[in-house]
GROMACS .gro file of C-alpha atoms in nm:
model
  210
    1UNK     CA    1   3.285  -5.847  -2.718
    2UNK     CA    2   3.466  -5.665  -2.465
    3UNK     CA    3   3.831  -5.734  -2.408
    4UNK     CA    4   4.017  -5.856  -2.087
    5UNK     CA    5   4.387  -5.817  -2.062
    6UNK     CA    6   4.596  -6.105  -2.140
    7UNK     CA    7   4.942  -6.111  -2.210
    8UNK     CA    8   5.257  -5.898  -2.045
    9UNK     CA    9   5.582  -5.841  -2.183
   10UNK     CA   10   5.879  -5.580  -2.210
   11UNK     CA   11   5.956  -5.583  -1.850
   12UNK     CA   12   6.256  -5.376  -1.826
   13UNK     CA   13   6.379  -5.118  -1.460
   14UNK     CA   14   6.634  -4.848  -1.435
   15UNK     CA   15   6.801  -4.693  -1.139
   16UNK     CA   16   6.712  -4.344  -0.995
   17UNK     CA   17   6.943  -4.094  -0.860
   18UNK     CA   18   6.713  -3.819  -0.692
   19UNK     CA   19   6.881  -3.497  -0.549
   20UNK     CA   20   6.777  -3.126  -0.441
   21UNK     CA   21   6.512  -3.095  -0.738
   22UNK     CA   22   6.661  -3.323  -0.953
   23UNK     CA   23   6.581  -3.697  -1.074
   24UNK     CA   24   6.811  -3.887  -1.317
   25UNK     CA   25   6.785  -4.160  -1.457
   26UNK     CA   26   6.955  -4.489  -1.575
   27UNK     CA   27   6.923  -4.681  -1.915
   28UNK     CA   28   6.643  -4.951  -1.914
   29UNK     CA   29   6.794  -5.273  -1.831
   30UNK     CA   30   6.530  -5.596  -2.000
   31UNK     CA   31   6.462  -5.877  -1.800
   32UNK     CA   32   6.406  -6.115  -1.989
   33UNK     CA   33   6.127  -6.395  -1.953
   34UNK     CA   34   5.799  -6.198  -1.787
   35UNK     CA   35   5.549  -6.442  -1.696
   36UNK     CA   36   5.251  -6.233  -1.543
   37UNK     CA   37   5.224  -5.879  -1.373
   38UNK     CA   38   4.948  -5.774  -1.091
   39UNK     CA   39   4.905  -5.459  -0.902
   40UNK     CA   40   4.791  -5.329  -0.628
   41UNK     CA   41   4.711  -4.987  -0.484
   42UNK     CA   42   4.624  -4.891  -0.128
   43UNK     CA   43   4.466  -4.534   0.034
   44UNK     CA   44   4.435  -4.543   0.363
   45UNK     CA   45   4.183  -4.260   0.489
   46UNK     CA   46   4.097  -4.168   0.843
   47UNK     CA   47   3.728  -3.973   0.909
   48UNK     CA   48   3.660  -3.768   1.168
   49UNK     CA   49   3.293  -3.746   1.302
   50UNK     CA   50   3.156  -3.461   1.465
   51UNK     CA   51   2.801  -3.332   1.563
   52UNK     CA   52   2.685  -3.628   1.463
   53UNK     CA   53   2.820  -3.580   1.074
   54UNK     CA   54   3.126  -3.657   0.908
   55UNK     CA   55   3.347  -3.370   1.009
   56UNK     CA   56   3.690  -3.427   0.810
   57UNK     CA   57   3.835  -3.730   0.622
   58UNK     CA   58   4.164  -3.758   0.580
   59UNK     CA   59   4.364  -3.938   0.349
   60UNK     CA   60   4.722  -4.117   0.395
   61UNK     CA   61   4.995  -4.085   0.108
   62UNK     CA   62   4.912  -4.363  -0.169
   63UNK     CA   63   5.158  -4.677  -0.208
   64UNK     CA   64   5.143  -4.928  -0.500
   65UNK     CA   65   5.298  -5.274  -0.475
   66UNK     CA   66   5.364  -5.475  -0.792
   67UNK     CA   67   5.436  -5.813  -0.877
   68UNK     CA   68   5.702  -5.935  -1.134
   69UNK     CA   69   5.648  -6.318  -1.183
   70UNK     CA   70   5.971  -6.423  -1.438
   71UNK     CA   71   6.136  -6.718  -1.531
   72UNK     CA   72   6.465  -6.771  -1.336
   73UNK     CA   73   6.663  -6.460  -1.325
   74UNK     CA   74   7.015  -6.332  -1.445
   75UNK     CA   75   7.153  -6.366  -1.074
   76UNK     CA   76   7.320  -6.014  -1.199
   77UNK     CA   77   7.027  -5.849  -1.206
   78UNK     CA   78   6.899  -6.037  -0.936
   79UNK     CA   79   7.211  -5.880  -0.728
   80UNK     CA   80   7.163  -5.602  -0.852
   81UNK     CA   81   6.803  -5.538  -0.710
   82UNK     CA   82   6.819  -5.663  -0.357
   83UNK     CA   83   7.123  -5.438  -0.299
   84UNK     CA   84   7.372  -5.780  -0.275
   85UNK     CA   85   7.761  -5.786  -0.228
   86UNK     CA   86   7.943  -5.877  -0.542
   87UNK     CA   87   8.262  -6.125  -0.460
   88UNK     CA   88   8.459  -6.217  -0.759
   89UNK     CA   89   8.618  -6.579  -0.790
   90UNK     CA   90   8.903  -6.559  -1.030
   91UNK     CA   91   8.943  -6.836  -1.273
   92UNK     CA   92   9.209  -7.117  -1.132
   93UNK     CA   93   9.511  -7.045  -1.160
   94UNK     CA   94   9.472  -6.709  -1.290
   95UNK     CA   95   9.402  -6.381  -1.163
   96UNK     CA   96   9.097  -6.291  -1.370
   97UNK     CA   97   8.765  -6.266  -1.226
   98UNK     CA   98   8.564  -6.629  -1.373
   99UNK     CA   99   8.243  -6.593  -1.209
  100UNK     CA  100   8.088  -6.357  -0.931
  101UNK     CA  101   7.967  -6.470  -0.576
  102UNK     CA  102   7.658  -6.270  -0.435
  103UNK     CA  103   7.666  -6.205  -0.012
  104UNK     CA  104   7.325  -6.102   0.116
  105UNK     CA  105   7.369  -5.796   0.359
  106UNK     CA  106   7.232  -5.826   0.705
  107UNK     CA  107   7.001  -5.549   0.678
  108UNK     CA  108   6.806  -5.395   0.306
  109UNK     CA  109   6.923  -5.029   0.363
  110UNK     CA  110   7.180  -5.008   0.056
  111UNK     CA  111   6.884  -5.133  -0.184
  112UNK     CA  112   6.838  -4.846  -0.447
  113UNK     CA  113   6.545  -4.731  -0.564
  114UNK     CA  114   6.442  -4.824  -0.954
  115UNK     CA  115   6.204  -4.756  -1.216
  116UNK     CA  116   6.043  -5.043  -1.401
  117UNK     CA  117   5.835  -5.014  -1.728
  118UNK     CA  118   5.616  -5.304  -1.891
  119UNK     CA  119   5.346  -5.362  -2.116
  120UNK     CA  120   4.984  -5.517  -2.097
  121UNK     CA  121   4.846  -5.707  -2.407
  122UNK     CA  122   4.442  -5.771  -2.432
  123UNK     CA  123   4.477  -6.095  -2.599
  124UNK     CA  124   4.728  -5.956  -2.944
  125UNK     CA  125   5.081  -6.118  -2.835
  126UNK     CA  126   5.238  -5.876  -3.119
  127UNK     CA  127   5.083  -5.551  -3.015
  128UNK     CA  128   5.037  -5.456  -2.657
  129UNK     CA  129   4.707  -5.245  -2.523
  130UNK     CA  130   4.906  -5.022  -2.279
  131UNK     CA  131   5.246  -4.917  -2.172
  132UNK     CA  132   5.345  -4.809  -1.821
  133UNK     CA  133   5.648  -4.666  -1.638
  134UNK     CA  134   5.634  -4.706  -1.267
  135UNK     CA  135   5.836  -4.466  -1.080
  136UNK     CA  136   6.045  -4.501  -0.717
  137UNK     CA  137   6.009  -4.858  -0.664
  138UNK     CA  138   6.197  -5.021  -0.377
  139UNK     CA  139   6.236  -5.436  -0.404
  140UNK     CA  140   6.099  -5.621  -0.096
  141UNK     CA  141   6.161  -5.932  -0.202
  142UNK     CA  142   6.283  -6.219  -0.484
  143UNK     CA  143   6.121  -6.536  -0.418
  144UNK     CA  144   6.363  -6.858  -0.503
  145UNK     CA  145   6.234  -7.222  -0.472
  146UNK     CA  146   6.297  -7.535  -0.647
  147UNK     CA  147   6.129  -7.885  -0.660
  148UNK     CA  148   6.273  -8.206  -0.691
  149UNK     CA  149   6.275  -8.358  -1.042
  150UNK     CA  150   6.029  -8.639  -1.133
  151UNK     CA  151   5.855  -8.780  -1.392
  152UNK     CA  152   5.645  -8.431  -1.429
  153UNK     CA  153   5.710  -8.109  -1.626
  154UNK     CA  154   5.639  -7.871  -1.329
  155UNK     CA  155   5.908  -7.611  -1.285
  156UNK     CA  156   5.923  -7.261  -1.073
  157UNK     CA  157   6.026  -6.920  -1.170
  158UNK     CA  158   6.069  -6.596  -0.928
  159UNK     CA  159   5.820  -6.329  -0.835
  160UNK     CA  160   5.993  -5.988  -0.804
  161UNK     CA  161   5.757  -5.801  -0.544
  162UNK     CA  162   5.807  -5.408  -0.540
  163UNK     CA  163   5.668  -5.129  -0.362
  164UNK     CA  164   5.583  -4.760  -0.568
  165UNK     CA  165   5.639  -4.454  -0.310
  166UNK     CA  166   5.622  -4.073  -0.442
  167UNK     CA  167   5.883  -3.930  -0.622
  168UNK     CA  168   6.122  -3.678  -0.382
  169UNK     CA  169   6.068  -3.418  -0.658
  170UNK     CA  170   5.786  -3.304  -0.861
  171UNK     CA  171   5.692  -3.370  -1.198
  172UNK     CA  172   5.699  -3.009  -1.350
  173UNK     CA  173   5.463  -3.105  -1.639
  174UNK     CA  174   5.167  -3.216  -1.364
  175UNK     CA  175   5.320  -3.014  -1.035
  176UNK     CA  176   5.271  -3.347  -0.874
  177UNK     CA  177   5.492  -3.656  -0.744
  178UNK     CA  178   5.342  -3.915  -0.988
  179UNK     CA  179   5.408  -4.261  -0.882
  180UNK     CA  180   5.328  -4.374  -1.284
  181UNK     CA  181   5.257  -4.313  -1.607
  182UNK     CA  182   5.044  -4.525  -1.836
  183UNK     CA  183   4.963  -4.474  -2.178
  184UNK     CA  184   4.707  -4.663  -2.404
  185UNK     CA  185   4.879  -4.788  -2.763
  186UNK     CA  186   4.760  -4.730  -3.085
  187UNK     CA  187   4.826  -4.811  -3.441
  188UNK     CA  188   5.108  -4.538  -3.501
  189UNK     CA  189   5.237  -4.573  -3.130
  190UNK     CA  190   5.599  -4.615  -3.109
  191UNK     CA  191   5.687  -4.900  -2.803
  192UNK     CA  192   5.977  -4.954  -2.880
  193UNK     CA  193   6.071  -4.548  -2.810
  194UNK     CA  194   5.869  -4.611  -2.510
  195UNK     CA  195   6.112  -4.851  -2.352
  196UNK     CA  196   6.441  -4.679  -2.495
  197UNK     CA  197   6.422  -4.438  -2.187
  198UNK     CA  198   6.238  -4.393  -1.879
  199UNK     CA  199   5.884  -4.194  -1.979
  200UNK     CA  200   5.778  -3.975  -1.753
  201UNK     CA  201   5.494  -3.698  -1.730
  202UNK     CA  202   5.782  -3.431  -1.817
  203UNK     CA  203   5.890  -3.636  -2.144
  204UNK     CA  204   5.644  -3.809  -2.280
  205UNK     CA  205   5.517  -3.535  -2.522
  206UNK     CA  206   5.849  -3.545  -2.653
  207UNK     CA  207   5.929  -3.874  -2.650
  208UNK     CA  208   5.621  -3.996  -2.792
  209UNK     CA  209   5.500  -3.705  -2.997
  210UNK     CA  210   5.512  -3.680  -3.327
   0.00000   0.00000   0.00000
């Protein structure tokens, strides 16, 4: 019988510091509590007719937009995504920082970009069926709501929504600007080294070779 995907985990992002032919980047952060994953890729194209035939088509840069549904969030790392002002509150009475505040900026232009890796599962919650690493992804939005309590069980999480753009630099491996990697798993396949770093085309024989 042929196999559907069912089951995510692993959902970790690291930042991205991108200069003159150079991308760096930052130890995988977990978040912790991934309840479901969906993406989705557009292409816009353009044709251009011509004596009465299809002269020239041409096609737009690709964008991918993912969505992160989670339980509630570390507000850390929610801060931490959607660019938001740290205030610390120092304990009473003392002058050591007891909790942070988080101010929302007017505008989104100090949100970095990030890297976010994940896995897919096809129904075996101990062994995933694919890994991925999604490069150059911007947060648009955290989603926050909250019912009343009743009698009921019903509770809501957070959906993380993120949009993929191209790399500034090429990959030198593929001479491209990847937007992600994916790679299926097997029975030798090390995940865990997957996650320990961000994989990209350039690394990934070395990081997952033998």
């Amino acid at each position: 019988m042929a196999k559907q995907f069912r089951g995510v985990s692993r959902l970790v992002f690291a930042t991205i510091t991108e200069g003159e032919n150079t991308t760096t980047y930052g130890t995988p952060t977990a978040i912790i509590g991934v309840k479901a994953i969906s993406r989705d890729i557009a292409s816009d194209s353009e044709q251009v007719w011509a004596d009465n035939a299809l002269y020239e088509e041409t096609f737009a840069g690709t964008s991918v937009t993912r969505s992160f549904e989670t339980v509630r969030l570390d507000p850390a790392i929610e801060a931490q995504l959607l660019g938001l002002t740290t205030v610390q509150v120092a304990a009473a009475g003392t002058s050591t920082p007891a909790v942070n505040a988080y101010a929302t900026p007017a505008d989104a232009s100090n949100r970095q970009y990030f890297a976010f890796g994940y896995a897919l599962h096809d129904g075996n919650a101990d062994q995933p069926c694919e890994i991925v690493w999604a490069f150059r992804g911007k947060v648009n939005s955290i989603s926050k709501s909250s019912n009343t309590i009743d009698a009921g069980t019903g509770s809501e999480g957070q959906t993380i929504e993120v949009t993929f753009s191209a790399p500034v630099n090429k990959f030198t491996t593929t001479a491209q600007r990847n937007l992600d990697l994916s790679m299926p798993v097997a029975a030798d396949t090390d995940v865990d080294a997957w996650f320990s770093q961000v994989v990209t085309p350039d690394n990934v024989a070395t990081v997952m070779g033998d």
